[in-house]
């Protein structure tokens, strides 16, 4: 299975390198076309991370930076979903890393000087390994929107960054998750660098009342899909469904 | 079938360190205070360690000081199998002042008919989809010239070649400009 090459990426599905309304892309976007070659062993393989890599609290941003007995400040949320490939197969045992601002929209980072205060009980990072069915789960607080320097009155929608590994290094992906109903999604130059509404919608997590824990914590559902394999028997068998 | 298309990419932004290298972000006490990918070579490893410095420049020639670079490479024996004391994957931040990321690693061996190389992935603020490139070595010009991927880069292949320096290699990645580095869609 791991010998079957990955499908090529559809460049029109992802944001283009140059998205002029997102100013930082102007000097950081290559002008030449990406050159294609068929993936070799180097691109088809990638690092593996064991189930024992994360500590027991690494996935729980409510407490993984908090003083004992305390928790982060803000609306408590579960973010959960499945990691799949484009063939619909679950990707078990894969590392997912996330980072986010706190409930006030402030990052714990030397470069962030936003007015909103740091929360002494919130670090803003978490990680986990997907289970046998490709499932993952984080607990956190809902991040706040925040202003950012882009030449105008620009605010990021509330979002969580996701870094995801697959079987092969060519599947490597970093993206962002947004929250259903956020009015900033339609106004954000970074989100709107994605060419289609259908693709943007894939990054919008849905409120998931079924996974909400009564009197405790609300839930959002967010599935992530990495590149699949080229046409094979898997296309018809729909494995993983 | 829309539901099984790849999730679209978004920029890693300027705060990528928080999630991927909390120590670099200045966040203490996370992940055993060891950032993932920061130690490719353990002390039990018998092979000589090389220092690989990778600088990133933007279209104005300014250093890109908030990038994260990951590398994936074969071990000295030319495979991705287990090399004692060695992790084939590394991750480093570009320095906040110089824009140079430093990896302490082992020199990769040739994989089959491929010349020795290192796969490189760059994410940062302003980069909407992670950029993939390769690094080859300047002391193996004949081997490089026979490498199928190196050949695809044509007259721009020189942008993929790291320069020998004392203790290892130095490489500069240019995101734009007359010497723009070759990036790949693999």
XYZ file of C-alpha atoms in Angstrom:
427
model
C 0.000 0.000 0.000
C 2.746 2.442 0.896
C 4.256 1.856 -2.557
C 1.256 3.358 -4.349
C 2.202 6.939 -5.218
C 0.256 9.866 -3.833
C -2.187 11.714 -6.024
C -0.955 15.045 -7.263
C -2.129 18.082 -5.395
C -4.723 20.253 -7.127
C -3.089 23.707 -7.111
C -6.456 25.405 -7.695
C -7.857 23.917 -4.493
C -5.170 25.377 -2.217
C -4.442 29.089 -1.782
C -2.018 30.412 -4.407
C 1.487 31.324 -3.222
C 0.779 34.975 -3.980
C -2.425 36.323 -2.441
C -1.861 40.111 -2.665
C -4.526 40.974 -0.082
C -2.461 38.961 2.398
C 0.521 41.291 2.376
C 3.068 38.909 3.859
C 2.711 36.663 0.800
C 4.030 39.328 -1.583
C 7.726 38.848 -0.855
C 7.468 35.234 0.252
C 5.797 33.705 -2.807
C 7.969 31.990 -5.430
C 7.422 33.333 -8.949
C 8.446 30.169 -10.756
C 6.028 27.306 -11.160
C 6.611 24.369 -8.854
C 8.453 21.644 -10.762
C 6.874 18.214 -10.671
C 8.468 14.817 -10.318
C 7.032 11.459 -9.396
C 7.522 10.860 -5.675
C 10.514 8.717 -4.779
C 11.153 6.731 -1.622
C 12.164 10.009 0.032
C 8.739 11.597 -0.415
C 6.730 8.385 0.116
C 8.243 7.797 3.544
C 8.114 10.001 6.603
C 8.660 10.107 10.340
C 6.621 7.824 12.589
C 5.605 8.840 16.088
C 4.585 6.336 18.750
C 1.411 6.372 20.825
C 3.642 6.965 23.825
C 5.144 10.193 22.463
C 2.614 12.615 23.963
C 2.284 12.898 27.711
C -1.109 12.198 29.279
C -2.086 15.893 29.373
C -0.551 17.034 26.096
C -3.960 16.996 24.327
C -5.663 18.972 27.105
C -4.928 22.686 26.732
C -7.279 23.420 29.633
C -4.725 22.014 32.046
C -1.440 21.247 30.249
C 0.058 24.622 31.187
C -2.112 25.385 34.235
C -1.151 25.422 37.860
C -2.272 22.261 39.672
C -5.996 22.455 40.356
C -6.533 25.396 38.003
C -7.671 25.609 34.381
C -7.423 28.026 31.467
C -9.907 30.904 31.255
C -12.579 30.993 28.570
C -15.338 28.945 26.953
C -14.443 25.285 27.401
C -14.456 23.295 24.149
C -13.684 19.852 22.803
C -12.284 19.793 19.261
C -12.412 16.347 17.758
C -12.642 14.516 14.462
C -10.963 12.010 12.205
C -7.824 12.064 10.121
C -8.451 10.485 6.718
C -6.812 10.395 3.333
C -8.508 11.233 0.041
C -9.345 7.565 -0.427
C -11.458 7.801 2.717
C -9.137 5.598 4.724
C -8.430 6.382 8.354
C -4.851 7.373 9.192
C -4.055 5.862 12.604
C -0.967 6.627 14.669
C -0.297 10.067 13.172
C 0.966 13.118 15.061
C -1.333 16.160 15.193
C -0.004 19.351 16.797
C -2.140 22.436 17.447
C -1.570 25.991 18.632
C -3.894 28.902 19.291
C -4.442 32.248 20.977
C -6.117 32.368 24.364
C -9.749 33.360 24.894
C -8.793 37.034 24.630
C -6.998 36.585 21.310
C -3.454 36.737 22.730
C -0.673 34.272 21.894
C 1.968 33.195 24.376
C 4.805 34.230 22.055
C 7.610 36.739 22.253
C 6.375 38.430 19.056
C 2.755 38.987 20.130
C 2.143 42.303 21.877
C -1.653 42.496 21.622
C -3.494 44.418 24.374
C -5.385 41.370 25.597
C -3.628 39.813 28.593
C -1.915 36.459 28.791
C -3.701 33.810 30.807
C -1.210 32.415 33.335
C -2.925 29.031 33.023
C -2.866 28.796 29.239
C 0.127 27.867 27.070
C -1.715 27.441 23.777
C -0.157 24.251 22.412
C -1.265 20.647 22.352
C -0.587 17.395 20.559
C -1.917 13.895 20.190
C -1.559 10.733 18.134
C -4.580 9.552 16.143
C -6.112 6.298 17.405
C -6.727 3.074 15.465
C -9.720 4.684 13.689
C -7.862 7.898 12.893
C -9.716 9.766 15.636
C -8.246 12.614 17.647
C -9.521 14.809 20.477
C -8.323 17.994 22.147
C -9.777 19.974 25.045
C -9.158 23.702 25.089
C -10.768 27.105 25.360
C -12.336 28.819 22.374
C -9.720 31.260 21.072
C -10.616 34.903 20.603
C -10.413 36.877 17.350
C -7.577 39.407 17.230
C -6.352 42.313 15.089
C -3.248 41.912 12.933
C -1.101 44.254 10.865
C -2.031 43.863 7.210
C -2.465 47.491 6.144
C -6.044 47.993 7.276
C -8.559 47.036 9.935
C -7.935 43.313 9.749
C -9.081 40.777 12.332
C -8.392 37.082 12.288
C -11.406 34.867 12.835
C -11.125 32.690 15.914
C -8.954 29.799 14.776
C -6.779 26.890 15.795
C -3.650 25.987 13.800
C -3.186 22.304 12.910
C 0.075 20.603 11.906
C -0.502 17.101 10.544
C 1.715 14.190 9.483
C 0.699 11.355 7.160
C 2.476 8.186 6.026
C 4.760 10.047 3.633
C 6.470 13.403 3.926
C 4.712 14.548 0.730
C 1.446 14.490 2.724
C 2.728 16.988 5.275
C 0.162 19.726 5.901
C -0.364 22.770 8.063
C -3.773 24.430 8.077
C -6.204 26.334 10.298
C -9.588 25.444 11.748
C -12.340 28.048 12.014
C -15.625 28.079 13.918
C -19.073 27.816 12.334
C -20.891 31.155 12.222
C -17.869 33.444 12.684
C -18.470 36.679 10.691
C -14.719 37.255 10.366
C -14.316 34.241 8.065
C -15.779 36.132 5.099
C -13.580 39.191 5.795
C -10.197 37.580 6.425
C -7.609 37.864 3.607
C -5.861 34.705 4.800
C -9.039 32.612 4.716
C -10.151 34.220 1.466
C -6.845 33.352 -0.207
C -8.454 29.917 -0.627
C -10.021 30.013 -4.093
C -13.393 28.345 -3.488
C -16.148 28.513 -0.902
C -16.275 24.710 -0.974
C -12.646 24.503 0.094
C -13.053 27.182 2.785
C -16.030 25.298 4.163
C -13.770 22.295 4.755
C -11.879 24.317 7.372
C -14.992 25.356 9.296
C -15.629 23.175 12.344
C -19.229 22.388 13.164
C -20.826 22.698 16.579
C -21.383 19.106 17.689
C -24.124 18.955 20.354
C -23.919 15.154 20.417
C -20.383 15.247 21.791
C -21.084 18.085 24.222
C -20.729 17.036 27.860
C -23.662 18.299 29.968
C -22.732 20.964 32.529
C -19.090 20.730 31.429
C -17.917 21.445 27.888
C -19.205 22.100 24.348
C -17.849 20.236 21.310
C -16.795 21.067 17.749
C -16.199 18.506 15.011
C -13.357 18.940 12.520
C -12.227 16.208 10.109
C -8.881 16.509 8.347
C -8.018 14.943 5.000
C -4.507 14.354 3.664
C -3.470 13.477 0.133
C -4.594 10.046 -1.026
C -3.089 7.450 -3.295
C -3.443 7.206 -7.039
C -6.332 5.233 -8.522
C -6.218 1.672 -7.262
C -8.484 -0.993 -5.914
C -8.929 1.215 -2.836
C -11.069 3.595 -4.899
C -13.741 0.923 -5.316
C -13.503 -0.823 -2.001
C -13.957 2.413 -0.107
C -11.862 1.154 2.738
C -12.231 2.971 5.996
C -15.841 3.986 5.453
C -16.517 13.278 -3.389
C -15.803 16.776 -2.045
C -15.635 15.394 1.460
C -12.542 13.348 0.585
C -10.558 16.099 -1.074
C -7.447 17.180 0.780
C -7.966 19.801 3.478
C -6.822 23.116 1.997
C -3.604 24.558 3.375
C -3.336 27.738 5.401
C -0.228 29.633 6.428
C 1.570 28.508 9.574
C 1.627 32.176 10.587
C 4.210 33.900 12.780
C 3.461 31.848 15.893
C 4.188 28.363 14.520
C 6.755 27.892 17.277
C 4.058 27.675 19.944
C 2.663 24.445 18.564
C 5.719 22.871 16.980
C 8.643 24.215 19.011
C 7.264 25.558 22.286
C 10.780 25.952 23.669
C 11.637 28.361 20.859
C 8.442 30.305 21.619
C 9.678 30.675 25.192
C 7.035 28.348 26.662
C 8.613 26.396 29.476
C 7.617 22.988 30.746
C 5.895 21.608 27.656
C 6.728 18.255 26.041
C 9.487 17.487 28.520
C 11.219 20.711 27.502
C 12.487 19.017 24.345
C 11.092 20.386 21.098
C 10.179 17.603 18.650
C 12.788 17.125 15.929
C 15.408 19.184 17.743
C 17.741 16.248 18.411
C 18.443 14.214 15.296
C 21.658 12.661 16.565
C 21.943 10.946 19.941
C 25.277 10.546 21.692
C 25.249 6.774 21.070
C 25.482 7.411 17.343
C 28.832 6.343 15.879
C 28.753 8.397 12.681
C 30.307 11.854 12.358
C 27.896 14.725 12.929
C 27.649 17.519 10.393
C 26.180 20.945 10.887
C 23.698 21.954 8.193
C 22.876 25.661 8.174
C 19.861 26.657 6.091
C 19.117 30.341 5.587
C 15.908 31.671 4.052
C 15.697 35.007 2.207
C 12.586 36.793 0.946
C 12.109 38.637 -2.333
C 13.788 41.754 -0.950
C 16.805 39.733 0.160
C 15.826 40.073 3.817
C 16.212 37.087 6.143
C 12.990 35.220 6.940
C 13.246 35.100 10.701
C 9.972 33.407 11.634
C 10.056 30.262 9.492
C 10.030 26.627 10.508
C 12.072 24.191 8.458
C 11.688 20.442 8.553
C 14.057 17.998 6.901
C 13.667 14.310 6.063
C 16.650 12.326 4.910
C 18.233 8.913 4.601
C 20.862 7.797 7.080
C 24.543 7.372 6.128
C 23.804 3.912 4.739
C 21.277 5.356 2.282
C 18.039 4.082 3.767
C 15.169 5.298 5.903
C 15.466 2.264 8.127
C 16.675 2.533 11.682
C 20.130 4.003 12.152
C 21.248 3.581 15.742
C 21.126 6.907 17.558
C 19.750 8.801 14.577
C 16.348 10.288 13.713
C 15.835 10.842 9.965
C 13.503 13.753 10.652
C 14.520 17.139 11.990
C 12.793 20.410 12.697
C 14.305 23.825 13.423
C 13.270 27.463 13.521
C 15.086 30.084 11.508
C 16.947 32.327 13.919
C 15.011 35.434 14.999
C 17.927 37.670 13.992
C 19.723 35.885 11.140
C 17.006 33.808 9.466
C 19.289 30.768 9.555
C 18.167 27.375 10.873
C 20.809 24.932 12.062
C 20.528 21.150 12.027
C 23.043 18.824 13.634
C 22.664 15.721 11.496
C 24.429 12.919 9.639
C 25.397 13.052 6.027
C 22.879 11.000 4.033
C 24.016 8.180 1.792
C 22.786 7.617 -1.765
C 19.356 5.950 -2.016
C 19.496 3.542 -4.942
C 20.214 5.590 -8.038
C 19.459 8.891 -6.297
C 22.316 11.168 -5.301
C 22.587 11.898 -1.570
C 19.997 14.548 -0.749
C 17.838 16.005 1.992
C 14.152 16.787 1.540
C 13.240 20.211 2.933
C 9.844 21.671 3.862
C 9.429 25.354 4.739
C 6.453 27.021 6.393
C 6.113 30.593 7.653
C 3.949 33.668 7.770
C 3.225 34.612 4.156
C 3.712 31.071 2.837
C 0.256 29.729 2.031
C 1.282 26.164 1.195
C 4.432 24.624 2.651
C 7.311 24.780 0.165
C 9.134 21.545 -0.697
C 12.676 21.559 -1.997
C 15.796 19.389 -1.849
C 19.374 19.926 -0.771
C 22.273 18.269 -2.621
C 25.977 18.548 -1.784
C 28.607 20.537 -3.665
C 31.346 17.927 -3.333
C 29.446 15.365 -5.447
C 28.836 17.175 -8.763
C 29.001 14.065 -10.933
C 26.605 12.089 -8.764
C 24.252 15.042 -8.634
C 24.286 15.400 -12.411
C 23.009 11.819 -12.787
C 20.162 12.288 -10.279
C 16.740 12.323 -11.981
C 15.243 14.987 -9.709
C 18.343 17.164 -9.930
C 18.084 16.969 -13.719
C 14.472 18.176 -13.645
C 15.682 21.418 -12.084
C 17.649 22.071 -15.290
C 19.686 25.256 -15.367
C 18.302 26.219 -11.924
C 19.683 23.085 -10.251
C 22.483 25.102 -8.685
C 19.917 26.551 -6.292
C 19.630 23.078 -4.731
C 23.314 22.674 -3.885
C 24.646 23.286 -0.388
C 28.163 24.628 -0.025
C 30.844 22.899 2.032
C 31.961 24.865 5.075
C 34.022 23.898 8.074
C 32.097 21.241 10.008
C 29.340 20.779 7.478
C 27.317 22.579 4.854
C 25.666 25.931 4.345
C 22.653 26.474 2.107
C 20.540 29.493 1.207
C 16.920 29.244 0.100
C 15.655 32.243 -1.870
C 11.884 32.539 -2.011
C 11.981 35.001 -4.934
C 14.420 36.813 -7.181
C 16.877 35.988 -9.955
C 18.272 33.034 -8.015
C 14.909 31.809 -6.742
C 15.286 28.311 -5.313
C 13.619 25.459 -7.157
C 10.518 24.288 -5.297
C 8.751 21.067 -6.129
C 5.250 19.742 -6.490
C 5.755 16.084 -5.649
